[in-house]
Amino acid sequence: MSSENRNADPQQEQPDWKRICEQYWQKLSQRSLEYYEQHQHQFSTRNLIAGGAALIVAAWAGCGFYQVDRGYRGVETLIGAYSSTTSQGNHWHMPWPLGQVTLVNVGTPRVVELGLRAAKQNFNIPETLSISRDHGLINAGWLVQYQVDDARNFLFNVANPEQTIKQLTDSLGREEIARYTLADLTREGGATAAGAVKLQLQKLLDQQHAGIQIIGVRLAEIMPPDLARSAFEDAKRAHDEHQHLKHEAEVYANEQITKARNESQRLTREATSYAAEKVAKTENETARFEQLLTEYQKSPAIVRKQLYLDAQEHILAATRKVIVTTDQLPGMYFVAPTLSNVALQAADPNHAASIVDNSAHAHKAVRGELRPSRSKP
Amino acid sequence: MKPIYLVAAAGALGFVVASLVVVDEQQQALLIGKDAASGTQLAPGLHFRIPLLEQVQRFDGRVSTLDIASESVLTAERKNLLVDGFGLWRIQDPVLYQQQLGGDELKAVSNLKALMASALQANATHYALEQLISGAREELNQAVLQQVREQARSWGIAVLDWRLRQVEVPGAFNAEVAEHMRHDFEQAAQQQRSETAVLVDKIRDEADQKRRAAVAEADHQAQVLRGKADARALAIAANSYGKNPEFFNYYRSLQVYQNGFEKGQDALVLKPDAELYKQFAAQP
């Protein structure tokens, strides 16, 4: 069942196009033939020629439609003479050979370069030097940006606008450069000179009705002659270095300020803490003393004895001891190298006095006192 | 239709086409009859002529530039200079142009060049080199233009502008100037560098000095602070120990002895009659 259906469906859905076409073609040719037979008197040779001519004229006229894009102007001429200028949109103008339309780009700025170093090198053009106010020689490179202001004037008035702009810029530029020194030109003078050139250039082009508007003139390159170039660049470098080194020194100076502040703060901090510590320590000591004093005032003898014995205890614990009986005469004392005056004083106040007196002389003298002199008294 | 008519019709058509003259907007055109030296000017647009008898001469009607390259001139101070210039010109009167120059552009250009060169030479002698470089350029431009314009007008040519371009001193002058400039730049660079060094040293030294001064000041303050603390400590001590100087003397001396022996490397030499030993000996 289903397979039968499948076979039947395509036959229904796909009509025989060839046959249908043939049917229609037959119908059409039959109708045309009938029309021709019925209106045979109208198909005279004259009428046929007229119809053909009308068709050609219509096709020719159709060629007259044209479109002007944004930023363009269409300049129409009729049999050679200017007729009108059209702007953006669709227009019709008499087609060739009677009329002609030239589309002129007025929206895009165009650039003329003059005397740029790269171009000179590429095309092997010799240096064209301008003379500055201080009688220096300068290779000046100019960039002139312009756009078409009036398409009609631009097309019909000046034969070679770019060449004309070049020549005028060259002349005006040299005149301006002669008003400045090279140093001026590398600073603000360059822009001022370019501004003056722009004004003059526009004025002169307007005198010729060139249909050109100067957008900008720039003194793009200022170079001394090749012989002096490396020295010139070195001088510029020296100028740049100046800025750089000065900046570095200023950074260093700022660092020093920070360091000075930190150091000062540290000194103040240390002094403050010393002061606090010192006062606190003294207060602690006096507090202890006053406690003892209270007890001392109650029973001086006991406290004295107690303190004395405490001290003895400490001293004896911390030292080596040599005990000498009075009736023995020692041949030699063993004396520790670091034996201090205080130790001697504690042991023998009489001797200590003499040692303290002599201590100013020499170490040797002290030793001499200690050893054999003992036996003499 | 007989063939004779066809030939006649073709001939008539050719005649008509040949008699049509279209002058473009940027052109100047002249209709010249028998006399080659005269003619009538045609405006842009459609015109007719008699074929074979009348000719049409066309010229560019636009403004053109004209270069005067490296013309040698003498200045007021008898200095030799090479000077460039250029002019802007256009054909003003095609009839005159045709009459005087035969409508030959090459001839017109060479005549104009010669004219401009001689006018330039004649006028340049009135100015000094200094003036030609700057100052008097515009004046010279106008003088040359005036002179050239007069003559060119009789050729049917309008000279619209004339300007000086390059003024060059021939010979070794450029090289000398360049050498001089190089010397100047070298000197400038050297001077700049030494100035930089001086400035940088100054900045650094000043910074060092400031730092030292600031630290010294801070040190002074710190010492004052310490001194004050010491004074205060002494005052506290004096106040406290002054309550019993005798006991203080005793107590403090003991402390000194004690502190003096604390290192543990000392030795004591004691007599048997020392107080401690006495006690020690007395009581078995």
XYZ file of C-alpha atoms in Angstrom:
661
model
C 0.000 0.000 0.000
C 2.492 2.587 1.177
C 4.935 1.810 -1.621
C 2.199 2.377 -4.222
C 1.383 5.708 -2.696
C 4.984 6.730 -2.816
C 5.176 5.982 -6.499
C 2.023 7.909 -7.246
C 2.833 11.101 -5.295
C 5.834 12.414 -7.302
C 3.862 12.086 -10.513
C 1.166 14.329 -9.105
C 3.536 16.917 -7.543
C 6.018 17.250 -10.405
C 4.213 18.475 -13.469
C 5.852 18.086 -16.833
C 7.438 21.580 -17.123
C 8.594 21.021 -20.677
C 5.115 20.267 -21.810
C 3.663 23.263 -19.959
C 6.236 25.587 -21.519
C 5.492 24.302 -24.913
C 1.829 24.847 -24.342
C 2.345 28.454 -23.314
C 4.756 29.145 -26.169
C 2.284 27.783 -28.636
C -0.442 29.926 -27.134
C 1.744 33.042 -27.273
C 2.885 32.558 -30.846
C -0.637 31.819 -31.880
C -1.921 34.998 -30.219
C 0.920 37.090 -31.742
C 0.172 35.703 -35.137
C -3.513 36.469 -34.723
C -2.662 40.044 -33.561
C -0.341 40.538 -36.520
C -2.944 39.243 -38.950
C -5.652 41.430 -37.466
C -3.499 44.628 -37.315
C -1.367 43.982 -40.378
C -1.827 47.488 -41.726
C -0.001 48.977 -38.723
C 3.272 47.125 -39.324
C 4.554 49.290 -42.119
C 8.328 49.787 -42.655
C 7.965 53.379 -41.502
C 6.405 52.374 -38.258
C 9.056 49.768 -37.623
C 11.865 52.287 -38.160
C 10.143 54.828 -35.956
C 9.707 52.261 -33.213
C 13.354 51.237 -33.405
C 14.482 54.850 -33.345
C 12.294 55.587 -30.334
C 13.791 52.606 -28.551
C 17.345 53.793 -29.281
C 16.559 57.328 -28.144
C 15.023 55.995 -24.941
C 18.103 53.838 -24.270
C 20.407 56.774 -24.982
C 18.409 59.029 -22.717
C 18.560 56.368 -20.031
C 22.342 56.591 -20.074
C 21.976 60.147 -18.773
C 21.164 59.036 -15.250
C 24.041 59.241 -12.836
C 24.655 59.285 -9.139
C 26.782 61.659 -7.106
C 28.168 60.164 -3.884
C 28.743 62.024 -0.676
C 31.851 64.159 -0.825
C 31.673 64.495 -4.599
C 30.409 67.091 -7.025
C 29.263 66.451 -10.557
C 30.337 69.081 -13.058
C 28.082 69.025 -16.117
C 29.099 70.387 -19.469
C 26.845 70.652 -22.458
C 28.560 70.574 -25.832
C 31.831 71.613 -24.224
C 30.482 74.529 -22.215
C 29.906 74.392 -18.476
C 26.255 74.088 -17.558
C 25.921 73.251 -13.869
C 27.342 71.596 -10.775
C 25.374 68.919 -8.933
C 25.816 67.622 -5.421
C 24.933 64.359 -3.667
C 21.998 62.411 -5.122
C 20.655 61.063 -8.419
C 20.688 63.299 -11.449
C 20.084 63.275 -15.130
C 22.189 65.067 -17.689
C 22.302 64.928 -21.439
C 24.401 61.846 -22.296
C 27.435 61.680 -24.513
C 28.195 63.049 -27.034
C 26.179 66.136 -26.180
C 26.806 66.296 -22.488
C 29.489 65.172 -20.113
C 29.699 64.799 -16.348
C 32.963 64.899 -14.421
C 32.864 63.776 -10.811
C 35.225 65.699 -8.546
C 36.151 64.572 -5.063
C 35.662 67.538 -2.769
C 35.410 65.655 0.524
C 38.796 63.978 0.810
C 41.727 66.167 1.742
C 44.708 65.889 -0.568
C 48.319 66.310 0.415
C 51.232 67.961 -1.349
C 54.716 67.246 -0.032
C 57.608 69.541 -0.660
C 61.263 69.110 0.160
C 60.876 66.195 2.542
C 64.143 64.467 3.190
C 62.934 60.933 2.546
C 61.567 61.899 -0.846
C 64.766 63.705 -1.726
C 66.838 60.670 -0.909
C 64.548 58.301 -2.768
C 64.467 60.351 -5.923
C 67.994 61.651 -5.663
C 66.950 65.271 -5.634
C 69.730 67.600 -4.475
C 69.321 69.585 -1.307
C 67.148 72.643 -1.654
C 68.351 74.942 1.015
C 66.542 77.917 2.425
C 68.422 80.674 4.149
C 67.431 81.575 7.676
C 67.586 84.978 9.313
C 70.930 84.241 10.903
C 72.280 83.181 7.488
C 72.106 79.496 8.251
C 71.063 77.007 5.615
C 67.966 74.936 6.193
C 66.386 72.004 4.444
C 62.737 72.675 4.938
C 60.088 70.024 4.370
C 56.535 71.240 3.899
C 53.242 69.414 3.985
C 50.247 71.159 2.470
C 46.795 69.732 2.919
C 44.074 71.041 0.655
C 40.687 70.143 -0.658
C 38.594 71.171 -3.583
C 36.408 74.054 -2.692
C 34.776 74.822 -6.029
C 34.690 71.878 -8.436
C 34.078 74.036 -11.490
C 37.018 76.365 -10.865
C 39.202 73.433 -9.900
C 38.537 71.684 -13.213
C 38.708 74.612 -15.603
C 40.959 77.327 -14.182
C 44.343 75.947 -13.235
C 46.170 73.467 -15.437
C 48.181 71.716 -12.730
C 46.907 72.583 -9.267
C 49.399 70.416 -7.401
C 52.386 71.871 -9.211
C 51.051 75.361 -8.619
C 50.635 74.722 -4.904
C 54.173 73.359 -4.747
C 55.702 76.355 -6.443
C 53.772 78.831 -4.354
C 54.582 77.014 -1.118
C 58.244 76.853 -2.051
C 58.393 80.582 -2.672
C 56.318 81.594 0.349
C 58.090 79.107 2.589
C 61.530 80.461 1.766
C 60.332 83.964 2.387
C 58.970 82.976 5.790
C 61.998 80.949 6.812
C 64.176 83.977 6.146
C 62.327 85.721 8.966
C 63.414 83.217 11.620
C 66.548 81.642 12.975
C 66.954 77.897 12.962
C 66.512 77.796 16.732
C 63.230 79.742 16.430
C 61.952 77.390 13.776
C 62.532 74.305 15.878
C 60.380 75.884 18.581
C 57.273 78.028 18.048
C 58.616 79.794 14.955
C 57.869 76.772 12.770
C 54.155 76.895 13.457
C 54.018 80.661 13.053
C 55.835 80.471 9.716
C 53.505 77.703 8.535
C 50.480 79.778 9.533
C 51.740 82.740 7.536
C 52.411 80.525 4.517
C 48.909 79.122 4.741
C 47.301 82.565 4.703
C 49.399 83.774 1.772
C 48.922 80.566 -0.168
C 45.171 80.761 0.173
C 45.191 84.373 -0.941
C 47.272 83.666 -4.035
C 45.208 80.625 -5.030
C 42.031 82.642 -4.626
C 43.521 85.237 -6.965
C 43.727 82.515 -9.605
C 40.236 81.210 -8.774
C 41.794 77.813 -8.308
C 38.786 76.427 -6.430
C 41.101 75.133 -3.728
C 40.829 75.492 0.001
C 44.020 75.098 2.007
C 43.259 73.071 5.119
C 46.676 73.279 6.663
C 50.331 73.957 6.053
C 52.949 72.339 8.226
C 56.669 72.845 8.422
C 57.244 69.131 8.809
C 60.993 69.000 8.669
C 63.730 71.421 9.567
C 67.219 70.157 8.937
C 70.545 71.843 8.529
C 72.703 70.831 5.535
C 73.965 67.259 5.539
C 77.435 68.305 6.649
C 76.080 69.821 9.867
C 73.345 67.305 10.467
C 74.988 64.962 12.946
C 76.169 67.915 15.014
C 72.662 69.362 14.913
C 71.178 66.112 16.091
C 73.804 65.848 18.793
C 72.858 69.322 19.998
C 69.227 68.252 20.096
C 70.223 65.139 22.011
C 72.160 67.288 24.481
C 69.002 69.278 24.990
C 66.971 66.140 25.621
C 69.639 64.791 27.970
C 69.406 68.005 29.913
C 65.759 67.348 30.669
C 66.462 63.750 31.525
C 69.408 64.397 33.847
C 67.678 67.293 35.519
C 64.719 65.065 36.202
C 67.003 62.383 37.649
C 68.673 64.915 39.929
C 65.292 66.114 41.103
C 64.289 62.565 41.897
C 67.506 62.197 43.893
C 66.760 65.431 45.744
C 63.317 64.180 46.666
C 64.830 60.933 47.895
C 67.203 62.892 50.097
C 64.292 64.780 51.607
C 62.563 61.510 52.441
C 65.758 60.051 53.897
C 66.366 63.160 55.988
C 62.839 62.967 57.347
C 63.202 59.290 58.222
C 66.549 59.829 59.883
C 65.264 62.779 61.890
C 62.273 60.812 63.000
C 64.511 57.936 64.086
C 66.711 60.266 66.146
C 63.720 61.835 67.825
C 62.200 58.446 68.507
C 65.407 57.115 70.078
C 65.807 60.222 72.233
C 62.217 60.018 73.355
C 62.531 56.403 74.351
C 65.872 57.079 76.082
C 64.267 59.881 78.055
C 61.334 57.764 79.107
C 63.605 54.868 80.061
C 66.018 57.032 81.973
C 63.331 58.718 84.022
C 61.560 55.452 84.665
C 64.780 53.741 85.760
C 65.642 56.548 88.134
C 62.166 56.533 89.557
C 62.407 52.796 90.131
C 65.741 53.118 91.853
C 64.596 55.951 94.056
C 61.456 54.071 94.922
C 63.552 51.128 96.099
C 65.881 53.429 98.003
C 62.981 55.078 99.737
C 61.555 51.754 100.810
C 64.889 50.799 102.328
C 65.244 54.231 103.887
C 61.980 53.774 105.726
C 63.316 50.574 107.251
C 66.713 52.133 107.896
C 65.190 54.958 109.846
C 63.445 52.438 112.091
C 66.629 50.418 112.852
C 69.717 51.761 111.156
C 72.266 49.290 112.581
C 70.389 46.180 111.510
C 69.718 47.468 108.030
C 73.334 48.526 107.579
C 74.549 45.124 108.698
C 71.977 43.385 106.548
C 72.895 45.355 103.458
C 76.593 44.862 104.113
C 76.232 41.142 104.463
C 74.053 40.924 101.331
C 76.758 42.681 99.426
C 79.488 40.468 100.889
C 77.470 37.470 99.902
C 77.195 38.648 96.346
C 80.822 39.544 96.100
C 82.082 36.347 97.621
C 79.832 34.321 95.383
C 81.152 36.069 92.322
C 84.909 35.979 93.063
C 87.815 33.676 93.767
C 89.273 34.076 97.192
C 92.789 34.126 98.625
C 93.057 34.311 102.397
C 96.309 35.433 103.905
C 97.084 35.261 107.615
C 98.947 38.251 109.005
C 102.027 36.494 110.423
C 102.858 34.827 107.132
C 104.905 36.809 104.642
C 103.772 35.809 101.224
C 106.435 35.598 98.521
C 104.022 36.219 95.765
C 100.388 36.991 95.314
C 98.477 35.394 92.616
C 96.665 38.247 91.060
C 93.937 37.826 88.513
C 94.689 39.914 85.400
C 91.457 41.824 85.730
C 91.887 42.551 89.417
C 90.190 45.817 89.996
C 90.842 48.656 92.317
C 87.511 48.060 93.938
C 88.438 44.507 94.866
C 91.673 45.654 96.460
C 89.914 48.465 98.225
C 87.438 46.042 99.715
C 90.202 43.726 100.885
C 92.719 46.285 102.060
C 91.690 49.944 102.220
C 95.222 51.177 103.123
C 96.859 49.640 100.107
C 94.042 50.538 97.808
C 94.678 54.202 98.412
C 98.258 53.980 97.284
C 97.320 51.989 94.189
C 94.664 54.451 93.196
C 97.232 57.214 93.548
C 99.731 55.431 91.343
C 97.272 54.144 88.804
C 97.710 57.288 86.792
C 101.360 56.424 86.010
C 101.487 53.080 84.273
C 100.278 49.574 84.370
C 103.797 48.413 85.059
C 104.025 50.670 88.065
C 100.838 49.194 89.458
C 102.251 45.710 89.136
C 105.502 46.764 90.769
C 103.565 48.154 93.698
C 101.641 44.948 94.052
C 104.455 42.510 94.188
C 107.681 43.065 96.155
C 106.620 46.242 97.935
C 104.339 44.074 100.031
C 107.295 42.632 101.878
C 108.908 45.960 102.739
C 106.585 47.520 105.347
C 16.575 54.899 -54.403
C 19.344 55.693 -56.752
C 22.908 55.400 -55.482
C 23.611 59.020 -56.389
C 21.247 60.168 -53.650
C 23.001 58.006 -51.112
C 26.371 59.465 -52.033
C 24.938 62.988 -51.857
C 23.347 62.302 -48.484
C 26.612 60.867 -47.129
C 28.512 63.863 -48.464
C 26.056 66.280 -46.875
C 26.308 64.483 -43.539
C 30.124 64.564 -43.653
C 30.007 68.282 -44.418
C 27.742 68.972 -41.487
C 29.884 66.930 -39.081
C 33.029 68.650 -40.325
C 31.458 72.046 -39.815
C 30.606 71.426 -36.179
C 33.095 72.848 -33.652
C 32.901 72.018 -29.963
C 35.005 74.167 -27.665
C 35.600 72.788 -24.173
C 35.262 74.851 -21.048
C 39.004 74.807 -20.288
C 39.981 75.699 -23.822
C 40.559 78.890 -25.674
C 39.746 78.538 -29.378
C 40.218 80.610 -32.409
C 38.425 80.391 -35.757
C 40.955 81.184 -38.418
C 40.016 82.082 -41.941
C 42.273 82.694 -44.921
C 44.546 85.019 -42.987
C 46.502 82.805 -40.617
C 47.453 85.811 -38.455
C 43.931 86.759 -37.463
C 40.809 85.042 -36.327
C 37.783 85.228 -34.101
C 37.679 83.965 -30.572
C 35.211 81.175 -29.802
C 33.549 80.841 -26.440
C 33.112 77.330 -24.953
C 30.186 75.535 -26.588
C 29.005 74.681 -30.076
C 30.150 76.612 -33.155
C 30.140 76.166 -36.891
C 32.793 76.627 -39.465
C 33.184 76.239 -43.182
C 35.133 73.055 -43.586
C 38.493 73.316 -45.363
C 38.318 77.110 -45.583
C 38.303 77.807 -41.880
C 40.546 76.216 -39.266
C 40.125 75.998 -35.531
C 43.144 76.591 -33.314
C 42.769 75.455 -29.713
C 44.834 76.514 -26.714
C 44.785 75.639 -23.062
C 42.828 78.367 -21.361
C 43.935 77.466 -17.842
C 46.589 78.940 -15.616
C 49.996 77.277 -16.036
C 53.233 77.528 -14.091
C 56.528 78.417 -15.626
C 59.899 77.722 -14.027
C 62.951 79.922 -14.168
C 65.762 77.673 -12.978
C 69.072 78.932 -11.614
C 69.341 82.307 -13.240
C 72.609 84.056 -12.516
C 72.125 87.608 -11.247
C 74.284 90.365 -9.802
C 73.252 92.064 -6.603
C 73.675 95.711 -5.669
C 77.020 94.883 -4.045
C 78.179 93.106 -7.242
C 77.758 89.677 -5.748
C 76.957 86.800 -8.026
C 73.846 84.840 -7.108
C 71.882 81.941 -8.526
C 68.183 82.631 -8.367
C 65.114 80.475 -9.022
C 61.696 81.799 -9.726
C 58.413 80.889 -11.293
C 55.490 82.593 -12.949
C 51.800 81.896 -13.414
C 50.383 82.701 -16.803
C 47.478 82.054 -19.105
C 46.434 82.987 -22.608
C 44.379 86.117 -22.317
C 43.768 87.107 -25.902
C 43.954 84.189 -28.351
C 43.789 86.555 -31.327
C 46.888 88.445 -30.255
C 48.549 85.239 -29.170
C 47.989 83.769 -32.583
C 49.180 86.923 -34.295
C 52.330 87.436 -32.272
C 53.483 83.959 -31.502
C 51.680 81.916 -34.111
C 49.846 80.116 -31.343
C 52.968 78.136 -30.572
C 53.103 77.238 -26.902
C 56.782 76.265 -26.929
C 57.647 79.610 -28.396
C 55.459 81.359 -25.865
C 57.160 79.550 -22.999
C 60.676 80.247 -24.206
C 59.829 83.898 -24.846
C 58.295 84.239 -21.410
C 61.312 82.607 -19.816
C 63.710 84.944 -21.527
C 61.537 87.872 -20.599
C 61.344 86.853 -16.961
C 65.061 86.151 -16.750
C 66.014 89.552 -18.111
C 63.465 91.349 -15.946
C 64.812 89.465 -12.934
C 68.412 90.384 -13.760
C 67.521 94.001 -14.356
C 65.671 94.315 -11.070
C 67.899 92.219 -8.859
C 70.786 94.680 -9.226
C 68.786 97.172 -7.168
C 68.906 94.980 -4.107
C 71.563 93.697 -1.766
C 71.930 90.004 -0.977
C 70.443 90.602 2.433
C 67.326 92.113 0.880
C 66.931 89.308 -1.611
C 67.014 86.703 1.114
C 64.306 88.426 3.050
C 62.833 91.884 3.291
C 62.726 93.008 -0.313
C 61.506 89.803 -1.945
C 57.931 90.946 -2.323
C 59.110 94.232 -3.769
C 61.280 92.449 -6.320
C 58.451 90.053 -7.168
C 56.162 92.963 -7.918
C 58.776 94.816 -9.952
C 59.506 91.787 -12.133
C 55.819 91.016 -12.477
C 55.096 94.559 -13.559
C 57.778 94.511 -16.197
C 56.912 91.056 -17.536
C 53.214 91.734 -17.534
C 53.551 94.758 -19.838
C 55.483 92.878 -22.471
C 53.447 89.680 -22.233
C 50.201 91.547 -22.699
C 51.269 92.459 -26.213
C 51.561 88.725 -26.910
C 48.044 88.086 -25.673
C 49.377 86.488 -22.499
C 48.386 87.422 -18.976
C 51.157 86.934 -16.437
C 49.242 86.515 -13.204
C 52.024 86.160 -10.705
C 55.738 86.059 -10.494
C 57.711 84.972 -7.441
C 61.241 84.404 -6.347
C 62.004 80.958 -5.002
C 65.542 80.005 -4.131
C 68.385 82.431 -3.679
C 71.726 80.682 -3.657
C 75.261 81.928 -3.325
C 77.308 79.892 -5.784
C 80.632 78.216 -5.116
C 81.921 77.107 -1.750
C 79.566 79.365 0.167
C 77.128 76.618 1.130
C 79.900 74.335 2.326
C 81.378 77.146 4.377
C 78.062 77.942 5.963
C 77.447 74.282 6.679
C 80.863 73.986 8.292
C 80.178 77.064 10.341
C 76.814 75.701 11.414
C 78.387 72.414 12.388
C 80.860 74.260 14.555
C 78.043 76.218 16.180
C 76.017 73.089 16.879
C 79.008 71.336 18.394
C 79.638 74.308 20.615
C 75.998 74.511 21.602
C 75.933 70.821 22.472
C 79.065 71.147 24.556
C 77.773 74.178 26.357
C 74.451 72.518 26.964
C 76.138 69.458 28.448
C 78.372 71.455 30.775
C 75.422 73.550 31.889
C 73.524 70.370 32.542
C 76.380 68.955 34.605
C 76.623 72.129 36.679
C 72.895 72.234 37.256
C 72.669 68.575 38.182
C 75.576 68.869 40.612
C 73.973 71.900 42.164
C 70.661 70.132 42.649
C 72.363 67.099 44.174
C 74.642 69.111 46.441
C 71.790 71.216 47.674
C 69.785 68.112 48.409
C 72.696 66.555 50.332
C 73.195 69.745 52.269
C 69.535 70.002 53.121
C 69.548 66.438 54.316
C 72.584 66.995 56.531
C 71.094 70.178 57.951
C 67.789 68.490 58.674
C 69.488 65.540 60.376
C 71.738 67.843 62.414
C 68.708 69.791 63.549
C 66.926 66.598 64.496
C 70.053 65.404 66.359
C 70.150 68.657 68.279
C 66.537 68.236 69.299
C 67.239 64.664 70.332
C 70.211 65.663 72.482
C 68.134 68.343 74.155
C 65.512 65.720 74.858
C 68.100 63.364 76.349
C 69.610 66.149 78.388
C 66.242 67.103 79.764
C 65.580 63.504 80.700
C 68.976 63.240 82.402
C 68.298 66.452 84.300
C 64.929 65.242 85.354
C 66.380 61.905 86.491
C 69.032 63.751 88.514
C 66.359 65.933 90.065
C 64.336 62.914 91.018
C 67.424 61.194 92.454
C 68.565 64.272 94.353
C 65.135 64.740 95.796
C 64.945 61.145 96.884
C 68.527 60.514 98.063
C 68.706 63.888 99.687
C 66.384 62.621 102.383
C 69.305 60.762 103.909
C 72.643 61.403 102.213
C 74.569 59.302 104.725
C 72.477 56.198 104.078
C 72.518 56.884 100.359
C 76.310 56.993 100.379
C 76.467 53.652 102.198
C 73.773 51.998 100.089
C 75.130 53.239 96.807
C 78.728 52.232 97.651
C 77.601 48.717 98.397
C 75.838 48.652 95.063
C 78.981 49.816 93.292
C 81.102 47.071 94.963
C 78.497 44.494 94.174
C 78.224 45.504 90.524
C 81.992 45.665 90.250
C 82.453 42.028 91.315
C 79.639 40.522 89.400
C 81.653 39.399 86.439
C 83.086 36.431 88.349
C 86.665 36.685 87.139
C 88.020 38.647 90.062
C 89.939 37.311 93.031
C 89.797 38.612 96.601
C 92.814 38.696 98.877
C 91.474 38.617 102.423
C 93.310 39.130 105.681
C 92.160 36.849 108.469
C 91.218 39.891 110.509
C 88.693 40.964 107.921
C 85.367 41.453 109.535
C 83.617 38.590 107.835
C 86.451 36.221 108.538
C 86.540 37.358 112.131
C 82.954 36.315 112.577
C 83.683 33.165 110.752
C 86.665 32.362 112.957
C 85.109 33.356 116.274
C 82.174 31.072 116.112
C 83.205 27.480 115.715
